Structures are given as structure tokens and as C-alpha cells.
XYZ file of C-alpha atoms in Angstrom:
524
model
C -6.537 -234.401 -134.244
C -9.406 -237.108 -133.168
C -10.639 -239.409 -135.367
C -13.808 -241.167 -133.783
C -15.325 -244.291 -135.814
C -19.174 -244.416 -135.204
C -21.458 -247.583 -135.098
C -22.610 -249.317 -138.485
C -25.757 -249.595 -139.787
C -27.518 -251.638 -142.635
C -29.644 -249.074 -143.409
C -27.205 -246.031 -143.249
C -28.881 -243.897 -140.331
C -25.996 -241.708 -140.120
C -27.345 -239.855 -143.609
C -30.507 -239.545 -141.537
C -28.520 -237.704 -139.158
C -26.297 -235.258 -140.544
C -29.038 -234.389 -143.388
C -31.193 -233.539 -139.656
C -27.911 -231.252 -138.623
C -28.173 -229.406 -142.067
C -31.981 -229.059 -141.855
C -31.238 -227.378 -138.432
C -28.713 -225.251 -139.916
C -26.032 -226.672 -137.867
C -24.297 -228.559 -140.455
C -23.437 -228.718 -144.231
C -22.680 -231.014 -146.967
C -18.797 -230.185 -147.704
C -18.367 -233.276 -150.788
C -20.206 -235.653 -152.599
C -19.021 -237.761 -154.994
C -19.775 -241.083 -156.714
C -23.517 -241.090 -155.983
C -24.182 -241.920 -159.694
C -27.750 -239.795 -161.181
C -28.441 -238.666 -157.560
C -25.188 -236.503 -157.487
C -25.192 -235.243 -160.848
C -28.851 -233.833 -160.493
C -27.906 -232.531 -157.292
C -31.581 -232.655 -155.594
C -32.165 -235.089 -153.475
C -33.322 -235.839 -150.194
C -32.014 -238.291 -147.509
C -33.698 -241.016 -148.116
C -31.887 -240.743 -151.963
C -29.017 -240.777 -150.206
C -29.280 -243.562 -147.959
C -31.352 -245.924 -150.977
C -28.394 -245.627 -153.563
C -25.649 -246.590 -150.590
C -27.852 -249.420 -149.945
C -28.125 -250.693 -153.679
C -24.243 -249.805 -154.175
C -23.820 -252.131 -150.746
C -26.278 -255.109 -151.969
C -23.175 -256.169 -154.264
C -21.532 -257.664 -151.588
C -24.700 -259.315 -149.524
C -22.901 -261.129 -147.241
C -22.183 -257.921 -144.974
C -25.533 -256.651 -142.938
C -24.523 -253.930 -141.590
C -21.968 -251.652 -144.521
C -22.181 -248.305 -143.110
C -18.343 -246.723 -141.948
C -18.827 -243.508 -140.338
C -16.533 -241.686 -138.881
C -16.426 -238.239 -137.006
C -12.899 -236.716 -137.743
C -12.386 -233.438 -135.209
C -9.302 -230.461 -134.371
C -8.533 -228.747 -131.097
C -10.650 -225.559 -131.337
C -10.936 -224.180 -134.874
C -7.269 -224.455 -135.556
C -8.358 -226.572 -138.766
C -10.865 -225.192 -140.968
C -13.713 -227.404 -143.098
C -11.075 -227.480 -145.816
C -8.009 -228.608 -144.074
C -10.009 -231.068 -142.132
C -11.419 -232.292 -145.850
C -8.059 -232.797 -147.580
C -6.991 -234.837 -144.189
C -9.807 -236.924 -144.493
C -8.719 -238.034 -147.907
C -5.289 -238.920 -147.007
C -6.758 -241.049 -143.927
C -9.906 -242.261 -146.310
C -6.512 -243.631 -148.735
C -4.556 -245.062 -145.790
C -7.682 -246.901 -144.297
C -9.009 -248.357 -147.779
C -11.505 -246.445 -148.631
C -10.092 -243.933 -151.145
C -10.365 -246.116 -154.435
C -12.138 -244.628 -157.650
C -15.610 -244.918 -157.731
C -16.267 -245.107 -153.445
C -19.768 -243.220 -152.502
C -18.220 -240.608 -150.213
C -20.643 -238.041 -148.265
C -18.615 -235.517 -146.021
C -20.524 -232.860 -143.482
C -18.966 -230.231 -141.690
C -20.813 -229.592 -138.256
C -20.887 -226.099 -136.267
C -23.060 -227.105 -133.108
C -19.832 -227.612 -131.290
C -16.780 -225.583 -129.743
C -14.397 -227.699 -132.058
C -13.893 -227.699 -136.005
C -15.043 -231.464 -136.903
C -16.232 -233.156 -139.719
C -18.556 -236.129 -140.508
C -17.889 -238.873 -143.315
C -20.311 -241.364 -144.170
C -19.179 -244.219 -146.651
C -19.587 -247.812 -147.792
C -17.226 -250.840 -146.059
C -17.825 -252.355 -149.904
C -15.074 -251.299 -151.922
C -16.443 -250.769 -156.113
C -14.893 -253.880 -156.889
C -17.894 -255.753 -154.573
C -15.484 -256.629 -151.792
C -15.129 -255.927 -147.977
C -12.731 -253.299 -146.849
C -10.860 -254.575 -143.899
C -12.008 -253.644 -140.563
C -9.159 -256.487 -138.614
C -8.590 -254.318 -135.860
C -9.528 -251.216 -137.161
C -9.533 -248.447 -134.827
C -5.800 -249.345 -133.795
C -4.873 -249.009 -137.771
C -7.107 -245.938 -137.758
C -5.037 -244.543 -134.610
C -2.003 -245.538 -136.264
C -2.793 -243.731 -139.629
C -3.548 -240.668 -137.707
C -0.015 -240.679 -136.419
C 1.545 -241.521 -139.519
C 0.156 -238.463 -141.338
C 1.001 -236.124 -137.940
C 4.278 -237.401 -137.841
C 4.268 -238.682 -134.746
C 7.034 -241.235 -133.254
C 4.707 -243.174 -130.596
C 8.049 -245.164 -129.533
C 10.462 -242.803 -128.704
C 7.944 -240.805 -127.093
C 6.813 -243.411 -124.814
C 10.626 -243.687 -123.840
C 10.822 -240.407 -122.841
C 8.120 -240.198 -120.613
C 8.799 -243.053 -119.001
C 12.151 -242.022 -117.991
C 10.702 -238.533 -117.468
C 8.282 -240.823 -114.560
C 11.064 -242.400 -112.871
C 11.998 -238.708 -111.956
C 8.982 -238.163 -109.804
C 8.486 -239.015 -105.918
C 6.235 -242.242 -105.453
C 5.275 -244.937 -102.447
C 3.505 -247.366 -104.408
C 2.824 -249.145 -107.901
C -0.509 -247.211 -108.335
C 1.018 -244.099 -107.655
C 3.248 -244.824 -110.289
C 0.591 -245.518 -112.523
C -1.014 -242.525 -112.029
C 1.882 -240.632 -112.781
C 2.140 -242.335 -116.504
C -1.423 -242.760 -116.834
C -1.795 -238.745 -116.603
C 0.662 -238.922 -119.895
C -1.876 -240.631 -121.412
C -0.779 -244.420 -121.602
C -2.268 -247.626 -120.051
C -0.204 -249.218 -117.687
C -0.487 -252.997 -116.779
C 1.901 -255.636 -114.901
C 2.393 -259.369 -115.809
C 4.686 -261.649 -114.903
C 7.463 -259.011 -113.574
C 7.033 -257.302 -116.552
C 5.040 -253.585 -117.250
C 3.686 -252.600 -120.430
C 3.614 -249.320 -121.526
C 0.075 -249.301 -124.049
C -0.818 -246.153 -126.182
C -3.155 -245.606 -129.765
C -3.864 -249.804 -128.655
C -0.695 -250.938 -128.663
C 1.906 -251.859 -126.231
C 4.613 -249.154 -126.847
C 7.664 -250.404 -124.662
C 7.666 -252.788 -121.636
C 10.328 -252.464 -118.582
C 11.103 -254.624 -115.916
C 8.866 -254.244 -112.689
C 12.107 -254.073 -110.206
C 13.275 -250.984 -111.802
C 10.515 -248.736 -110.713
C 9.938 -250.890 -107.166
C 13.719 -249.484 -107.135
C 12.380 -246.100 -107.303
C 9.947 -246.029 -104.369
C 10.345 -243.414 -101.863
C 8.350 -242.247 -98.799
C 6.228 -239.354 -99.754
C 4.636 -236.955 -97.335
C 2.246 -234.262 -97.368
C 2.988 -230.664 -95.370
C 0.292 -229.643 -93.676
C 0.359 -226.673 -95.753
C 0.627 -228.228 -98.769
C -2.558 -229.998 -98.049
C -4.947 -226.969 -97.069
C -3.618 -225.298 -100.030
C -4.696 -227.833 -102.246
C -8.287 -228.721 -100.949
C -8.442 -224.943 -101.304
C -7.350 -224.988 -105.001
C -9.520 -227.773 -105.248
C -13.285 -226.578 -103.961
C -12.836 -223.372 -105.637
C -12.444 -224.992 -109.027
C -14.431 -227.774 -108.110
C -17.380 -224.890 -108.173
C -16.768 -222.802 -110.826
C -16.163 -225.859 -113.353
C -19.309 -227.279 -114.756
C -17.698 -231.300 -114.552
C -14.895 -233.369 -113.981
C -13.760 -233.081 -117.664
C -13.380 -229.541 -117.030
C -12.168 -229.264 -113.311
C -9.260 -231.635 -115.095
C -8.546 -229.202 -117.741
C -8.375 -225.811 -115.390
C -6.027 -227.386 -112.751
C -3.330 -229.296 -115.128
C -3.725 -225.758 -117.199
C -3.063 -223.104 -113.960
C -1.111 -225.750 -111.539
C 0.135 -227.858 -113.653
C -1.826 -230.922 -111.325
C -3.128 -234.184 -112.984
C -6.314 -235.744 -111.279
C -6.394 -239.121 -112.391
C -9.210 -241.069 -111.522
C -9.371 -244.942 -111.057
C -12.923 -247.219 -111.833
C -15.465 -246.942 -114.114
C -15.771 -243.820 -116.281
C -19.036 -243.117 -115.213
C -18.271 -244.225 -111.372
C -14.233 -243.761 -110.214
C -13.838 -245.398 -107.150
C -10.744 -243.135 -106.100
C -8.208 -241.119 -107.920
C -4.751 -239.706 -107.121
C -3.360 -236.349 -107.500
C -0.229 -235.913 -109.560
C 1.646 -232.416 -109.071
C 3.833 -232.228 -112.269
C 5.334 -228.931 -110.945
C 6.741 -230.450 -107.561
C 6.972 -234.052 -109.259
C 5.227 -235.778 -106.451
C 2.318 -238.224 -106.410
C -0.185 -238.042 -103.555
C -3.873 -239.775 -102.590
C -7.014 -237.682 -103.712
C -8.568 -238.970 -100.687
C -5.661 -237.073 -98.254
C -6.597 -233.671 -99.898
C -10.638 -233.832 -100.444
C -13.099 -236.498 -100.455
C -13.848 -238.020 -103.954
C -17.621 -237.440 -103.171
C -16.947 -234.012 -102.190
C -14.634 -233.469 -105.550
C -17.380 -234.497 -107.327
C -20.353 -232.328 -106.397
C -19.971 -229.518 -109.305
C -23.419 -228.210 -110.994
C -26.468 -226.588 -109.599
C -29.617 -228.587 -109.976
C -31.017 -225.974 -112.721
C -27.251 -226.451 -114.093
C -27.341 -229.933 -114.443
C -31.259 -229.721 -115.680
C -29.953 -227.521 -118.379
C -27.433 -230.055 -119.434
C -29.477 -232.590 -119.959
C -30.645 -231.950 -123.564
C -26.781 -231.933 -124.883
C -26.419 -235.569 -123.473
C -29.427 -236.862 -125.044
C -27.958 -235.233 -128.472
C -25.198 -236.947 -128.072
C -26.683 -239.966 -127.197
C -28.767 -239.811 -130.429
C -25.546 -239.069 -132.226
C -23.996 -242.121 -131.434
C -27.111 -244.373 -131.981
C -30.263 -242.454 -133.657
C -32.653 -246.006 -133.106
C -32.246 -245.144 -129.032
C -35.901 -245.301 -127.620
C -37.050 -243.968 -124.385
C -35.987 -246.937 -121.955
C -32.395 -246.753 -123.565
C -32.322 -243.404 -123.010
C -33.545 -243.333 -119.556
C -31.012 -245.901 -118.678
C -28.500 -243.463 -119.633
C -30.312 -240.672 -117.155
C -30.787 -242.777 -114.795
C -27.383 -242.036 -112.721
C -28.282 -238.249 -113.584
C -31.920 -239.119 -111.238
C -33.610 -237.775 -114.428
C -36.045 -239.409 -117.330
C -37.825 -238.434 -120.400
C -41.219 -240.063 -120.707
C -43.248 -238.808 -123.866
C -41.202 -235.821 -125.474
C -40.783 -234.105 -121.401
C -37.668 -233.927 -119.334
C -38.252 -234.900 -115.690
C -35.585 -233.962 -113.332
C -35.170 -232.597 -109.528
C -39.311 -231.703 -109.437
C -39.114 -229.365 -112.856
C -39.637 -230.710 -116.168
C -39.994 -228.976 -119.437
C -40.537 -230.337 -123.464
C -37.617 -232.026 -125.235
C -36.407 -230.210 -128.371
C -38.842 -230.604 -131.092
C -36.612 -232.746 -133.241
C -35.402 -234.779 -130.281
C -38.788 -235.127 -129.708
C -39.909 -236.637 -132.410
C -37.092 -238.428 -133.043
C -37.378 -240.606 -129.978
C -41.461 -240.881 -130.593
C -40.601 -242.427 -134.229
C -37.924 -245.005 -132.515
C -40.464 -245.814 -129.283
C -42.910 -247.247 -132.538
C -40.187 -249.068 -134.015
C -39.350 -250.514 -130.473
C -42.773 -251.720 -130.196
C -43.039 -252.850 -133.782
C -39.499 -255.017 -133.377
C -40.652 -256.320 -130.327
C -43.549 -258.209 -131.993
C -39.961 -260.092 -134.570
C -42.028 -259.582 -137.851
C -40.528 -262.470 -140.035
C -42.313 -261.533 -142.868
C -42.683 -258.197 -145.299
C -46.955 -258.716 -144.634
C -46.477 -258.817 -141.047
C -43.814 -256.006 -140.578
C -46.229 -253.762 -142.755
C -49.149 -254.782 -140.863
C -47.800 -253.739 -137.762
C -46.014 -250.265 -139.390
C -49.942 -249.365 -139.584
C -51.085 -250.202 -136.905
C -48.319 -248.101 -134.742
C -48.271 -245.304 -138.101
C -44.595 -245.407 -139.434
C -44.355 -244.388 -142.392
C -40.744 -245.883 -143.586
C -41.357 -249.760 -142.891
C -37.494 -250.016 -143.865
C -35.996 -249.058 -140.554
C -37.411 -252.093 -139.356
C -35.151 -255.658 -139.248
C -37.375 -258.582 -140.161
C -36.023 -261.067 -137.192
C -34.702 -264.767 -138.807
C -35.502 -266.366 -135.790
C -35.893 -270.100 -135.963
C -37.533 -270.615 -132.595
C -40.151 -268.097 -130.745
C -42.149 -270.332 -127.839
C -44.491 -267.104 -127.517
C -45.193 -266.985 -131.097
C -45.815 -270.684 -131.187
C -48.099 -270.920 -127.900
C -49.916 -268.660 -129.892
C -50.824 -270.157 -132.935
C -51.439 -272.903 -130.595
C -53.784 -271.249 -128.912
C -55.933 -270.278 -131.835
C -55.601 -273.680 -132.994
C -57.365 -274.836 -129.868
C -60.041 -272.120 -130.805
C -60.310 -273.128 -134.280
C -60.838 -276.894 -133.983
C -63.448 -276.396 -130.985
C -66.330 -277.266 -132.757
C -67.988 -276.851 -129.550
C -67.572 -272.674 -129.940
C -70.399 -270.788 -130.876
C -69.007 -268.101 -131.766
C -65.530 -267.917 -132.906
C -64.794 -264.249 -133.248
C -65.937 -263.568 -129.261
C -63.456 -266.553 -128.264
C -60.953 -265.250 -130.087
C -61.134 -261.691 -128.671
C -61.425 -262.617 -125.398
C -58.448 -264.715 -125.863
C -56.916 -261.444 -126.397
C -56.780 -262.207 -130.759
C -57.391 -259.283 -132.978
C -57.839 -260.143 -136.592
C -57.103 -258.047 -139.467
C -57.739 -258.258 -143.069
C -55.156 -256.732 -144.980
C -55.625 -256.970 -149.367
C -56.063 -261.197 -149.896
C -54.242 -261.819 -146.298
C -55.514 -262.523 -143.021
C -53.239 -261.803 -139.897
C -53.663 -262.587 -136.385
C -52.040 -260.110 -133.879
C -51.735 -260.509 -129.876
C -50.789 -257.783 -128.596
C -50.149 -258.817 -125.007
C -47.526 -261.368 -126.074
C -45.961 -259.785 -129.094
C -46.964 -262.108 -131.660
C -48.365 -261.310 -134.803
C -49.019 -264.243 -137.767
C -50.802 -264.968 -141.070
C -53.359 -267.099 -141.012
C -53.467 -268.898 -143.683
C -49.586 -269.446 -144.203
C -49.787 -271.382 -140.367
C -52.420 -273.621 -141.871
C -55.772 -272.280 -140.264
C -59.065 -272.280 -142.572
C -60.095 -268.469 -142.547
C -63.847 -269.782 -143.762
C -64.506 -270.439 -140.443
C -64.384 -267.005 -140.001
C -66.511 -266.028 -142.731
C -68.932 -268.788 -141.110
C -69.550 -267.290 -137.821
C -69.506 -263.458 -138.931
C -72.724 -264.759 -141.779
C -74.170 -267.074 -138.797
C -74.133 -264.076 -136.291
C -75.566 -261.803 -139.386
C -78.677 -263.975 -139.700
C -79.215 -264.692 -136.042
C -78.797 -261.118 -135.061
C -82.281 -258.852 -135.621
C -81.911 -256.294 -132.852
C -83.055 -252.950 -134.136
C -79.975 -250.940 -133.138
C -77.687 -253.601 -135.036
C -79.695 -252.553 -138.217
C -77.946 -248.512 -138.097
C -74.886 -247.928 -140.059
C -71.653 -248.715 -139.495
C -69.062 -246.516 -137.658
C -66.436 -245.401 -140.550
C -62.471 -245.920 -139.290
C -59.644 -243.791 -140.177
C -59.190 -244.370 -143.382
C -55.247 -243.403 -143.387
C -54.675 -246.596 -141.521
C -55.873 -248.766 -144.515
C -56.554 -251.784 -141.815
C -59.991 -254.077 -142.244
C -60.901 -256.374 -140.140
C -64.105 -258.554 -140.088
C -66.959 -257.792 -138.625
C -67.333 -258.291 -135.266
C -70.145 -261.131 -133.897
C -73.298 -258.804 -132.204
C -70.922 -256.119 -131.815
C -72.930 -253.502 -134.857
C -69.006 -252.527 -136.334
C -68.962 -253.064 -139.870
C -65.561 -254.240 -141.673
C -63.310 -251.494 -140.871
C -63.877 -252.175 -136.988
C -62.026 -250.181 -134.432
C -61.950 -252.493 -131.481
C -59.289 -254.877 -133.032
C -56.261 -252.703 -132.292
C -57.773 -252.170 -128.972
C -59.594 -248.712 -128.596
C -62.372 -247.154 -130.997
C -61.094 -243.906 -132.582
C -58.309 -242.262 -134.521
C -55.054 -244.766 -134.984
C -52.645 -241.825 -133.988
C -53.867 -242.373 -130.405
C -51.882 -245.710 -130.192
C -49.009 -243.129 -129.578
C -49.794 -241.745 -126.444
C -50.063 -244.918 -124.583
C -53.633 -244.126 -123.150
C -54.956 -246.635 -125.044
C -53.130 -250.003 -125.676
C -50.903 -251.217 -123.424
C -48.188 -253.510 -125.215
């Protein structure tokens, strides 16, 4: 049994997500209780769900970010939903978060090869109070072996002695060995620790396995044999995880790698059979280990990992995501998959998933401070739900305050003519939004309100009535150019341009708002 806690959020995306999974089909709601009105009535749609754990949160103000959720998941389907529900109780009880009167949402999920459920709670207890987190996912490991009976200690002894059995040359063979057990081994001061479920389980003098060391060898034999067993697998297994799994399975042989997860600089193999400890490198190159999938394979795969991915953090844009590919020589770039010269459409709800979060990247990148300006720019870029949007508490921006420095400049020039072309070509747009005005520059992220940063907006009014009396051209006298009305954005009119009050220039193209999507037309 896995238990898996997932990030928080303040605005409790992961409802967002498994309601997606049941939309899909691929999931289901398996409880809900204590959601108040919205669980007795029993319609409701996610955004219900995610508004009353936000209220029921707002009692305790002082923590940002009160989503716990946690991904709880069996070997296979040897649980069912059920037995995987009345677990999650007793673990919900043993973490804190089983008191009368906690929201509790819990989703069973089928897009996977393993039984596992999703739980999505508050870290607010009913009383208005914080549930611990102090090191929480070693108290969450050690509640999961508390309710499978499992003696961490004594098992830990075992294996060790079971290790100083085996055939080794060197500390790092040794390491292996007990590493492929599934500990953590590190060496201080003569001393090794023996570190399991994040915490150190025994500790034994260095000297007594120096004392073991022996001088292993490698038949000839032996050798061909195992780069044998090795290739074959190697191309039949779609990736390391996998090639792992078949050979400790059939041969009872570890591979345990050494580095990064995502990079191993070297790894050793460990014959459990023979009890003997030898060098990857000896048998088969690590790079050669390592070459599994096809190209189309690996193409294929790529939708999965973005999932996943999305899983873990639904605000991921397109950069964040392509950082991930980017060791995989693939990228996304709007809603296509780009990899080895093929590319084909992401899924449509990835899709559009990653669309909505590249508009809230763009929108955060601007730091709204205020409700005005965060809605302002929501229009502008079309999102509909301006609450999945932090307003930033910075004290200090120097681009925002260049800026408004910059109009200043503008402003107090009495030597302008006409403000509204200075202020464009200064790269200003101005909008007009109920009784506020807002500046926005969209080449340095900064949007502000006018009249709260102490500029007089009647100058404004002054040049647009100046440019209205000085301007008789014929083709200035036809009518106005209606916007898009959806985005609900007016802006004054421009000086000599002929655009009325709902002007299209000031968000940087002339045409339909949606178009701010693709790219083609504002660069920010």
C-alpha cells in the first residue's frame, strides 16, 4: 500500500481535477460528507465544491494554501474502492483529519493498472485550527505501517545481516546490495545508518562490513550470459522501471542505479541468487542499458507523462511542461506534440487545460496587486474564473515603477501635443473600465490605475476633445468600428486615429479578443 501526499493549493485545484477524471469517465466520487447545503442537495458542480472548502478554510486565515490531498494506491486490484475507503479512514484518524464535521471528498480512479483512490480535504480542523503537517510524510509513512503491521526495526536487522552474507569489494557495492532492499545507506564518522519510511532504522559500525570485503570476480561466462539476459530485456521492456521489475522477477538480479533519477551516472548489478555484487559497467554499458523504446514508442508515451505532470500540478503552462520534455527532445507548443519530425494534437482536455494555464501565466506575469487590475487583465487574455489568479503583495516592482514614471514624464510635458500618440508610442494602452482608468504595458508587464498613482485623467479627456475639434478630414466623419462586445473593455478614443470608444488597437491588434490566444498577434 502507497500513500502519496500531493501539493497544496489555496484554491483547491485538486477538485478541479478529479471532477475532470469523472467527467471523462475515468473516475468517481466514492464519499462526501460534511459539505453542509451542497451535500445534502447533492447537485453541484466543481466550482461548489472547491467555494465551500474555501469558506470552511477562511476560518483559519493565517494558512494560504489549506488544501491536503493525498493519492492512497494497492498493488494491482488486490484492494477494491471499498477496502481502499475504510483504510483511508483509519489513516484520515491517525493523521488528524478524521474529527466530526471535516469536509472529506474521496474519488476512486480507473485510468490506471492499480486500484487507487483520491482524497481531497481541509488542513483546518472544524474547530478553526491547523492540523499538523511537522514532518508529515514520515508520520504518514509511519501510520501506513502501523495499520499494516509492519515492524520497520527488526526488519531492517534482518536484512542487514542477510547483506553481510553476500560477496562484495567495496563500500558502494555494499550499498547497492542494501539499497536494492529498499533502504538508504549513508556513512559518518565510522558509523552507517540504515534509513527507511525517513527514518534511520539501525546504525552499525563501518569496520564490520570493511571486515567483510572479499575479491569478487566475474567468469567469462558469467559475463556473456548476463549482457545477453540483459539486451534481450533491455528491448522488450518499454523503460528502466520495467527492465527492473522483469529481471529481479525471472533472475532474481537487482539493477541499482546511482545519480539523479532522471540521469544515473552508473549502477551496479546485484545477483540475489548467487549473492554476489558486480559493476553494471563490466556487463553492458549504462548508455547501451538504457536505449529501450522505438521513436513511435516513446512518441506514444508522451501524452501519459504530460497527464501525470498535470496530475501533480494542474497550473503547469507550456514552458514548465516543455522543461519536463526537454530530456525526452520533445515539446508541445499550442495544443501539438512535437517529437522526432512527427507531431500530432494533444488530448482535447489536455489541450485546453494547458491553453487556460498559458493565460494565467501571462496574466500573473503582469503581479496584479489589485481586484481592478487582475480583472482587467482576465479580459483582456478571456478567463473566465479571475479566482485562479494570486494577486502578488509585492512591496517593490522597479518595472512597475519605471513605468508610472514614464507616464509621469508624459503627463507633465506640457510641451506634448498630443498625449494619447505619446503615450502609444511609448508602448501605453489605456483602458476605461466602469469609473476606472488603467494603464497597461504590455512589453514590460505592468499594468496600473491611473488615478490611484496620482495622474489627472482630464488630461486625457483634453487631448481626445482637442483632437475632435481640430480633426475635419472627411473619412474621420464615418462611423465607428464596433469591438467585441464579450470583452466589455473601453478605451478612449484614439487622437486622428477614426476608432470610437471601444477601440481595438489598445490591446494591440484590431479584431476579435480570442485572437490574443494564438500568439499571432501580441507578443508579451
Amino acid at each position: 500500500m502507497i500513500a502519496t501526499i500531493l501539493p497544496s493549493s489555496s484554491n483547491f485545484h485538486a477538485v478541479a481535477y478529479n471532477e475532470r477524471k469523472v467527467a471523462m469517465g475515468v473516475a468517481r466520487l466514492l464519499e462526501i460528507k460534511n459539505f453542509g447545503h451542497v451535500g445534502i442537495l447533492g447537485q453541484y458542480t466543481a466550482k461548489d465544491l472547491q467555494d465551500y472548502l474555501m469558506a470552511y478554510s477562511s476560518q483559519n486565515p493565517r494558512i494560504r494554501k489549506a488544501q491536503f490531498h493525498l493519492a492512497i494506491s494497492c498493488k494491482g486490484h488486490e484492494k477494491t474502492d471499498e477496502e481502499l475507503l475504510l483504510f483511508a479512514h483509519e489513516y484520515l484518524n491517525e493523521m488528524g483529519y478524521g474529527e466530526k464535521g471535516q469536509p472529506l471528498l474521496v474519488y476512486s480512479h480507473s485510468d490506471t493498472g492499480n486500484t487507487h483512490i483520491h482524497i481531497v480535504t481541509s488542513r483546518i480542523n472544524p474547530d478553526g485550527k491547523k492540523i499538523s503537517d511537522s514532518h508529515e510524510r514520515v508520520r504518514s509513512q509511519a501510520v501506513l505501517n502501523k495499520l499494516l503491521g509492519k515492524d520497520v526495526k527488526a526488519k531492517a536487522s534482518e536484512d542487514l545481516s542477510s547483506t553481510l552474507s553476500y560477496s562484495y569489494s567495496t563500500f558502494a557495492q555494499f550499498k547497492a546490495i542494501i539499497t536494492s532492499m529498499g533502504y538508504e545507506v549513508y556513512e559518518k564518522n565510522g558509523m552507517v545508518s540504515v534509513k527507511r519510511d525517513g527514518a534511520v532504522q539501525l546504525r552499525v559500525k563501518l569496520n564490520d562490513i570493511t571486515s567483510k570485503f572479499s575479491n569478487t570476480k566475474m567468469e567469462k561466462a558469467r559475463r556473456r550470459q548476463l549482457r545477453a539476459i540483459l539486451a534481450k530485456y533491455r528491448d522488450t521492456c518499454a523503460d528502466r522501471k520495467e527492465l527492473q521489475s522483469e529481471l529481479k522477477r525471472k533472475f532474481g538480479i537487482d539493477l541499482v542505479f546511482f545519480g539523479r533519477q532522471d540521469s544515473p551516472y552508473g549502477y551496479m548489478i546485484v545477483d540475489h541468487n548467487r549473492k554476489i555484487v558486480f559493476n553494471g559497467a563490466w556487463v553492458l554499458k549504462l548508455d547501451n542499458l538504457l536505449d529501450f523504446a522505438t521513436p513511435q514508442e516513446r512518441f506514444d508515451r508522451i501524452d501519459s507523462f504530460i497527464d501525470r505532470l498535470l496530475e501533480h500540478n494542474p497550473k503547469m503552462d507550456t514552458w514548465s511542461i516543455n522543461e519536463k520534455l526537454f530530456r525526452s527532445h520533445a515539446y508541445i507548443k499550442r495544443g501539438v506534440i512535437y517529437f522526432n519530425g512527427q507531431s500530432r494534437p494533444l488530448k482535447d482536455f489536455m489541450g485546453k487545460t494547458i491553453l487556460r494555464n498559458d493565460k494565467i501565466k501571462r496574466v500573473e506575469d503582469f503581479k496584479p496587486r489589485s481586484v481592478g487590475e487582475r480583472n482587467l487583465l482576465c479580459r483582456i487574455y478571456n478567463i473566465d474564473d479571475s479566482s485562479l489568479i494570486e494577486l502578488s503583495n509585492e512591496s517593490t516592482n522597479v518595472a512597475r515603477a519605471n513605468a508610472i514614471n514614464d507616464m509621469r514624464d508624459l503627463f507633465n510635458d506640457e510641451t506634448v501635443e498630443d498625449l494619447w500618440v505619446s503615450l502609444k508610442n511609448s508602448g501605453f494602452r489605456i483602458f476605461h473600465e466602469g469609473e476606472e482608468w488603467y494603464a497597461v504595458d504590455f512589453s514590460r508587464h505592468v499594468t496600473f490605475n491611473l488615478e490611484e498613482e496620482g495622474f489627472d485623467v482630464k488630461r486625457l479627456h483634453k487631448h481626445r476633445n482637442k483632437n475632435r475639434r481640430n480633426d475635419h478630414s472627411p473619412k474621420n466623419k464615418r462611423p465607428a468600428k464596433r469591438s467585441d462586445h464579450k470583452a466589455k473593455i473601453h478605451g478612449l478614443k484614439d487622437a486622428g486615429t477614426g476608432h470610437g470608444e471601444k477601440r481595438e488597437w489598445e490591446v494591440g491588434y484590431k479584431g476579435d479578443y480570442d485572437r490574443i490566444d494564438d500568439e499571432s498577434s501580441l507578443k508579451v
